[in-house]
């Protein structure tokens, strides 16, 4: 895989460039009147990318991810004093909504019908859900008021990578104060736009079987690390279903792409245990296990995980 | 494609049988104390089915569908006096939530912080959104109170077809008073469970290209029509992106599977125009165009569409 492949990917990429200006405006808000950065900035990616099979897209390949890890991590980075660019799959879980299942929104709203009864008329949150909803709404309002959360949606692999590049190039002047926390589930194969059929694939065109020809997506991690934002602190993610492959694959990501840490996890246990894998010459031989229960019975593992990443990032800042 | 293929599909199908008992309980509620049916029952399917590529599923093929058509149609069937079984993709759009974008739920809730202020404390819907939300909540509460809406979720093609079969077999005793309104976007190719790999496909295993082998899903429309619920009124859907194919393909569905009507639509214009296609010897040569604007400027096309289907179903009932 060469830089030519990366060039070609972006040349053929159908997504627009709308993210760049929103990121620039957001970034200005993170500077004081004398132009000093007021807080570090993290780009949290979240949810799965889609790979269209037709240009007028009816069918697509998707990567399993509800976006819980990204959404909860974004909350914890805000809590830790970071500005957060939340690059997320459209309609995936948003920060401050965990515990509010979107499909059931009507289940916790209740309508009060009496007219002219002052402030209690209209729609209210049912009493049983009130405490949870109230906490979510308050924290979301705080983040909105402080201007430290930017939500950027994507749908396809094309939109995701184009936005990621725009964010990286915009954050480059921040040097070591920028963090990439790449929790999105990104497809590693796709159909390039020039090869993609125009219309819905007709089932009559295939007999009993159907062959789909996919190509590898150029690896962008190395390009992000070396070219787009060479000083940023980069944390990638590795999700596997086979325990035997997990740590080897995480270690390979470090040696191949030069990322600073890999969060490695197994599909079935990902809410309970994650491994933070680092270069072998760092402490603990470069491997820290984070266990939700062992770490003080946290409700969500993203709290100790983000704490650990923040600790590593601070060390990276002071080592400069 | 033979009934053997259908048998084999269900024999190898990994989904459980949990839908059947919920449908039975729901159906009992649609009968009065003397055992007479109090209203017709429609099964509205909605959203896209997924096709897993691995048993421990990380990647899957999906069919584009937000579920708007199904959700709005379900509302209109309830309005028209039907009991509705809403077989929907989990997290797709729900009845009575159109206009309430799930990701933005926190945008229309506001938290009132003063303590001990009586009923107005807690979380409220912001004033600007209050009318819309209030209408949604009231209609959802009415449906819940009347017990005429059953929401059954699915994720995979396997879960969808297993539930559809269970619903059809449970509704069979209703004869012509049962309607199937099949708006879900169902995959026509898949990987059978016995052939599916256990673990996440490793990108290292494929070189520059990657071949995916998929098989045709046995056509269930004909089986539903002939075997599962032979007297029910069946409306299927056809979504294409190529206008030239649309009506021919809809007409073929009628001759091949014997469905009573096909709702045919084009991806890009599906919210404005649909065609209700019927056997050629029925009125208008079997083709009715429904245009949202021409039909009295309806906000959503699902209102005149469901009106038309209800009219056809009533005619089918009286023709018996």
JSON list of C-alpha atoms in Angstrom, two decimals, chain B residues 11-134:
[
{"chain": "B", "resi": 11, "resn": "UNK", "atom": "CA", "xyz": [-33.77, -25.45, 9.51]},
{"chain": "B", "resi": 12, "resn": "UNK", "atom": "CA", "xyz": [-30.40, -23.63, 9.46]},
{"chain": "B", "resi": 13, "resn": "UNK", "atom": "CA", "xyz": [-31.81, -20.33, 10.75]},
{"chain": "B", "resi": 14, "resn": "UNK", "atom": "CA", "xyz": [-30.11, -19.18, 13.98]},
{"chain": "B", "resi": 15, "resn": "UNK", "atom": "CA", "xyz": [-32.98, -16.94, 15.18]},
{"chain": "B", "resi": 16, "resn": "UNK", "atom": "CA", "xyz": [-35.18, -17.91, 18.13]},
{"chain": "B", "resi": 17, "resn": "UNK", "atom": "CA", "xyz": [-38.98, -18.34, 18.28]},
{"chain": "B", "resi": 18, "resn": "UNK", "atom": "CA", "xyz": [-39.80, -15.58, 20.74]},
{"chain": "B", "resi": 19, "resn": "UNK", "atom": "CA", "xyz": [-42.17, -13.62, 18.47]},
{"chain": "B", "resi": 20, "resn": "UNK", "atom": "CA", "xyz": [-44.94, -16.25, 18.30]},
{"chain": "B", "resi": 21, "resn": "UNK", "atom": "CA", "xyz": [-46.18, -16.02, 21.89]},
{"chain": "B", "resi": 22, "resn": "UNK", "atom": "CA", "xyz": [-46.19, -12.20, 21.88]},
{"chain": "B", "resi": 23, "resn": "UNK", "atom": "CA", "xyz": [-48.27, -12.21, 18.70]},
{"chain": "B", "resi": 24, "resn": "UNK", "atom": "CA", "xyz": [-50.74, -14.70, 20.21]},
{"chain": "B", "resi": 25, "resn": "UNK", "atom": "CA", "xyz": [-51.21, -12.58, 23.33]},
{"chain": "B", "resi": 26, "resn": "UNK", "atom": "CA", "xyz": [-51.68, -9.46, 21.20]},
{"chain": "B", "resi": 27, "resn": "UNK", "atom": "CA", "xyz": [-54.19, -11.21, 18.95]},
{"chain": "B", "resi": 28, "resn": "UNK", "atom": "CA", "xyz": [-56.30, -12.26, 21.96]},
{"chain": "B", "resi": 29, "resn": "UNK", "atom": "CA", "xyz": [-56.69, -8.60, 22.88]},
{"chain": "B", "resi": 30, "resn": "UNK", "atom": "CA", "xyz": [-58.23, -7.93, 19.45]},
{"chain": "B", "resi": 31, "resn": "UNK", "atom": "CA", "xyz": [-61.17, -10.22, 20.25]},
{"chain": "B", "resi": 32, "resn": "UNK", "atom": "CA", "xyz": [-64.18, -9.43, 22.42]},
{"chain": "B", "resi": 33, "resn": "UNK", "atom": "CA", "xyz": [-65.43, -11.59, 25.29]},
{"chain": "B", "resi": 34, "resn": "UNK", "atom": "CA", "xyz": [-67.48, -13.75, 22.94]},
{"chain": "B", "resi": 35, "resn": "UNK", "atom": "CA", "xyz": [-64.43, -14.44, 20.77]},
{"chain": "B", "resi": 36, "resn": "UNK", "atom": "CA", "xyz": [-65.30, -12.14, 17.87]},
{"chain": "B", "resi": 37, "resn": "UNK", "atom": "CA", "xyz": [-62.57, -10.17, 16.16]},
{"chain": "B", "resi": 38, "resn": "UNK", "atom": "CA", "xyz": [-63.04, -6.47, 16.99]},
{"chain": "B", "resi": 39, "resn": "UNK", "atom": "CA", "xyz": [-60.87, -5.05, 14.17]},
{"chain": "B", "resi": 40, "resn": "UNK", "atom": "CA", "xyz": [-58.78, -6.19, 11.19]},
{"chain": "B", "resi": 41, "resn": "UNK", "atom": "CA", "xyz": [-55.08, -6.81, 11.88]},
{"chain": "B", "resi": 42, "resn": "UNK", "atom": "CA", "xyz": [-52.23, -5.59, 9.70]},
{"chain": "B", "resi": 43, "resn": "UNK", "atom": "CA", "xyz": [-48.60, -6.67, 9.93]},
{"chain": "B", "resi": 44, "resn": "UNK", "atom": "CA", "xyz": [-46.48, -3.68, 8.86]},
{"chain": "B", "resi": 45, "resn": "UNK", "atom": "CA", "xyz": [-42.82, -4.55, 8.27]},
{"chain": "B", "resi": 46, "resn": "UNK", "atom": "CA", "xyz": [-40.31, -1.73, 8.37]},
{"chain": "B", "resi": 47, "resn": "UNK", "atom": "CA", "xyz": [-36.59, -0.99, 8.03]},
{"chain": "B", "resi": 48, "resn": "UNK", "atom": "CA", "xyz": [-33.78, -3.02, 6.47]},
{"chain": "B", "resi": 49, "resn": "UNK", "atom": "CA", "xyz": [-32.65, -6.54, 7.32]},
{"chain": "B", "resi": 50, "resn": "UNK", "atom": "CA", "xyz": [-28.96, -7.22, 7.98]},
{"chain": "B", "resi": 51, "resn": "UNK", "atom": "CA", "xyz": [-26.99, -10.10, 6.54]},
{"chain": "B", "resi": 52, "resn": "UNK", "atom": "CA", "xyz": [-24.09, -11.07, 8.85]},
{"chain": "B", "resi": 53, "resn": "UNK", "atom": "CA", "xyz": [-20.76, -11.91, 7.22]},
{"chain": "B", "resi": 54, "resn": "UNK", "atom": "CA", "xyz": [-19.39, -13.62, 10.34]},
{"chain": "B", "resi": 55, "resn": "UNK", "atom": "CA", "xyz": [-21.07, -15.61, 13.14]},
{"chain": "B", "resi": 56, "resn": "UNK", "atom": "CA", "xyz": [-19.45, -13.39, 15.75]},
{"chain": "B", "resi": 57, "resn": "UNK", "atom": "CA", "xyz": [-20.75, -10.53, 13.71]},
{"chain": "B", "resi": 58, "resn": "UNK", "atom": "CA", "xyz": [-18.53, -7.51, 13.15]},
{"chain": "B", "resi": 59, "resn": "UNK", "atom": "CA", "xyz": [-19.44, -6.89, 9.52]},
{"chain": "B", "resi": 60, "resn": "UNK", "atom": "CA", "xyz": [-22.78, -7.20, 7.77]},
{"chain": "B", "resi": 61, "resn": "UNK", "atom": "CA", "xyz": [-24.59, -6.16, 4.62]},
{"chain": "B", "resi": 62, "resn": "UNK", "atom": "CA", "xyz": [-27.47, -3.80, 5.19]},
{"chain": "B", "resi": 63, "resn": "UNK", "atom": "CA", "xyz": [-30.34, -2.48, 3.10]},
{"chain": "B", "resi": 64, "resn": "UNK", "atom": "CA", "xyz": [-30.94, 1.23, 3.02]},
{"chain": "B", "resi": 65, "resn": "UNK", "atom": "CA", "xyz": [-34.12, 2.12, 4.92]},
{"chain": "B", "resi": 66, "resn": "UNK", "atom": "CA", "xyz": [-34.70, 4.53, 7.75]},
{"chain": "B", "resi": 67, "resn": "UNK", "atom": "CA", "xyz": [-38.11, 3.04, 8.40]},
{"chain": "B", "resi": 68, "resn": "UNK", "atom": "CA", "xyz": [-40.08, 6.25, 7.80]},
{"chain": "B", "resi": 69, "resn": "UNK", "atom": "CA", "xyz": [-42.54, 4.62, 5.39]},
{"chain": "B", "resi": 70, "resn": "UNK", "atom": "CA", "xyz": [-43.30, 1.76, 7.78]},
{"chain": "B", "resi": 71, "resn": "UNK", "atom": "CA", "xyz": [-43.62, 3.96, 10.85]},
{"chain": "B", "resi": 72, "resn": "UNK", "atom": "CA", "xyz": [-45.94, 6.51, 9.22]},
{"chain": "B", "resi": 73, "resn": "UNK", "atom": "CA", "xyz": [-47.99, 3.74, 7.59]},
{"chain": "B", "resi": 74, "resn": "UNK", "atom": "CA", "xyz": [-48.43, 2.05, 10.97]},
{"chain": "B", "resi": 75, "resn": "UNK", "atom": "CA", "xyz": [-49.81, 5.33, 12.38]},
{"chain": "B", "resi": 76, "resn": "UNK", "atom": "CA", "xyz": [-52.28, 5.60, 9.50]},
{"chain": "B", "resi": 77, "resn": "UNK", "atom": "CA", "xyz": [-53.46, 1.99, 9.86]},
{"chain": "B", "resi": 78, "resn": "UNK", "atom": "CA", "xyz": [-54.10, 2.61, 13.58]},
{"chain": "B", "resi": 79, "resn": "UNK", "atom": "CA", "xyz": [-56.05, 5.74, 12.61]},
{"chain": "B", "resi": 80, "resn": "UNK", "atom": "CA", "xyz": [-58.08, 3.66, 10.12]},
{"chain": "B", "resi": 81, "resn": "UNK", "atom": "CA", "xyz": [-59.15, 1.23, 12.87]},
{"chain": "B", "resi": 82, "resn": "UNK", "atom": "CA", "xyz": [-56.64, -1.59, 12.35]},
{"chain": "B", "resi": 83, "resn": "UNK", "atom": "CA", "xyz": [-54.63, -3.38, 15.01]},
{"chain": "B", "resi": 84, "resn": "UNK", "atom": "CA", "xyz": [-50.98, -3.15, 13.96]},
{"chain": "B", "resi": 85, "resn": "UNK", "atom": "CA", "xyz": [-48.10, -5.60, 14.40]},
{"chain": "B", "resi": 86, "resn": "UNK", "atom": "CA", "xyz": [-45.08, -3.41, 13.69]},
{"chain": "B", "resi": 87, "resn": "UNK", "atom": "CA", "xyz": [-42.21, -5.75, 12.74]},
{"chain": "B", "resi": 88, "resn": "UNK", "atom": "CA", "xyz": [-39.31, -3.32, 12.57]},
{"chain": "B", "resi": 89, "resn": "UNK", "atom": "CA", "xyz": [-35.55, -3.09, 12.44]},
{"chain": "B", "resi": 90, "resn": "UNK", "atom": "CA", "xyz": [-34.34, -2.38, 15.97]},
{"chain": "B", "resi": 91, "resn": "UNK", "atom": "CA", "xyz": [-33.65, 1.37, 16.45]},
{"chain": "B", "resi": 92, "resn": "UNK", "atom": "CA", "xyz": [-35.43, 2.29, 13.20]},
{"chain": "B", "resi": 93, "resn": "UNK", "atom": "CA", "xyz": [-38.04, 5.06, 13.23]},
{"chain": "B", "resi": 94, "resn": "UNK", "atom": "CA", "xyz": [-41.01, 4.30, 15.46]},
{"chain": "B", "resi": 95, "resn": "UNK", "atom": "CA", "xyz": [-44.66, 5.30, 15.00]},
{"chain": "B", "resi": 96, "resn": "UNK", "atom": "CA", "xyz": [-45.43, 8.73, 16.48]},
{"chain": "B", "resi": 97, "resn": "UNK", "atom": "CA", "xyz": [-41.83, 9.90, 16.49]},
{"chain": "B", "resi": 98, "resn": "UNK", "atom": "CA", "xyz": [-41.62, 11.45, 13.00]},
{"chain": "B", "resi": 99, "resn": "UNK", "atom": "CA", "xyz": [-40.29, 14.96, 13.43]},
{"chain": "B", "resi": 100, "resn": "UNK", "atom": "CA", "xyz": [-38.51, 14.04, 16.64]},
{"chain": "B", "resi": 101, "resn": "UNK", "atom": "CA", "xyz": [-34.98, 13.27, 15.40]},
{"chain": "B", "resi": 102, "resn": "UNK", "atom": "CA", "xyz": [-33.68, 10.69, 17.86]},
{"chain": "B", "resi": 103, "resn": "UNK", "atom": "CA", "xyz": [-30.11, 11.98, 17.91]},
{"chain": "B", "resi": 104, "resn": "UNK", "atom": "CA", "xyz": [-31.30, 15.43, 18.83]},
{"chain": "B", "resi": 105, "resn": "UNK", "atom": "CA", "xyz": [-33.56, 14.42, 21.69]},
{"chain": "B", "resi": 106, "resn": "UNK", "atom": "CA", "xyz": [-31.59, 16.58, 24.10]},
{"chain": "B", "resi": 107, "resn": "UNK", "atom": "CA", "xyz": [-32.18, 19.59, 21.88]},
{"chain": "B", "resi": 108, "resn": "UNK", "atom": "CA", "xyz": [-35.85, 19.80, 22.76]},
{"chain": "B", "resi": 109, "resn": "UNK", "atom": "CA", "xyz": [-35.61, 19.00, 26.43]},
{"chain": "B", "resi": 110, "resn": "UNK", "atom": "CA", "xyz": [-34.72, 21.66, 28.89]},
{"chain": "B", "resi": 111, "resn": "UNK", "atom": "CA", "xyz": [-33.87, 21.27, 32.51]},
{"chain": "B", "resi": 112, "resn": "UNK", "atom": "CA", "xyz": [-35.38, 23.51, 35.15]},
{"chain": "B", "resi": 113, "resn": "UNK", "atom": "CA", "xyz": [-32.98, 23.73, 38.03]},
{"chain": "B", "resi": 114, "resn": "UNK", "atom": "CA", "xyz": [-34.90, 25.44, 40.82]},
{"chain": "B", "resi": 115, "resn": "UNK", "atom": "CA", "xyz": [-35.70, 22.96, 43.55]},
{"chain": "B", "resi": 116, "resn": "UNK", "atom": "CA", "xyz": [-38.99, 22.69, 45.38]},
{"chain": "B", "resi": 117, "resn": "UNK", "atom": "CA", "xyz": [-40.97, 24.66, 42.87]},
{"chain": "B", "resi": 118, "resn": "UNK", "atom": "CA", "xyz": [-43.79, 22.18, 42.53]},
{"chain": "B", "resi": 119, "resn": "UNK", "atom": "CA", "xyz": [-44.76, 20.52, 39.29]},
{"chain": "B", "resi": 120, "resn": "UNK", "atom": "CA", "xyz": [-42.65, 22.71, 37.02]},
{"chain": "B", "resi": 121, "resn": "UNK", "atom": "CA", "xyz": [-39.36, 21.39, 38.36]},
{"chain": "B", "resi": 122, "resn": "UNK", "atom": "CA", "xyz": [-37.53, 18.65, 36.48]},
{"chain": "B", "resi": 123, "resn": "UNK", "atom": "CA", "xyz": [-37.19, 18.30, 32.76]},
{"chain": "B", "resi": 124, "resn": "UNK", "atom": "CA", "xyz": [-39.51, 19.94, 30.24]},
{"chain": "B", "resi": 125, "resn": "UNK", "atom": "CA", "xyz": [-39.84, 20.06, 26.53]},
{"chain": "B", "resi": 126, "resn": "UNK", "atom": "CA", "xyz": [-38.63, 23.41, 25.20]},
{"chain": "B", "resi": 127, "resn": "UNK", "atom": "CA", "xyz": [-41.48, 25.73, 24.27]},
{"chain": "B", "resi": 128, "resn": "UNK", "atom": "CA", "xyz": [-40.65, 25.82, 20.56]},
{"chain": "B", "resi": 129, "resn": "UNK", "atom": "CA", "xyz": [-40.88, 22.02, 20.25]},
{"chain": "B", "resi": 130, "resn": "UNK", "atom": "CA", "xyz": [-43.75, 21.59, 22.66]},
{"chain": "B", "resi": 131, "resn": "UNK", "atom": "CA", "xyz": [-46.64, 21.46, 20.20]},
{"chain": "B", "resi": 132, "resn": "UNK", "atom": "CA", "xyz": [-45.05, 18.82, 17.96]},
{"chain": "B", "resi": 133, "resn": "UNK", "atom": "CA", "xyz": [-43.84, 16.69, 20.85]},
{"chain": "B", "resi": 134, "resn": "UNK", "atom": "CA", "xyz": [-47.16, 17.02, 22.63]}
]
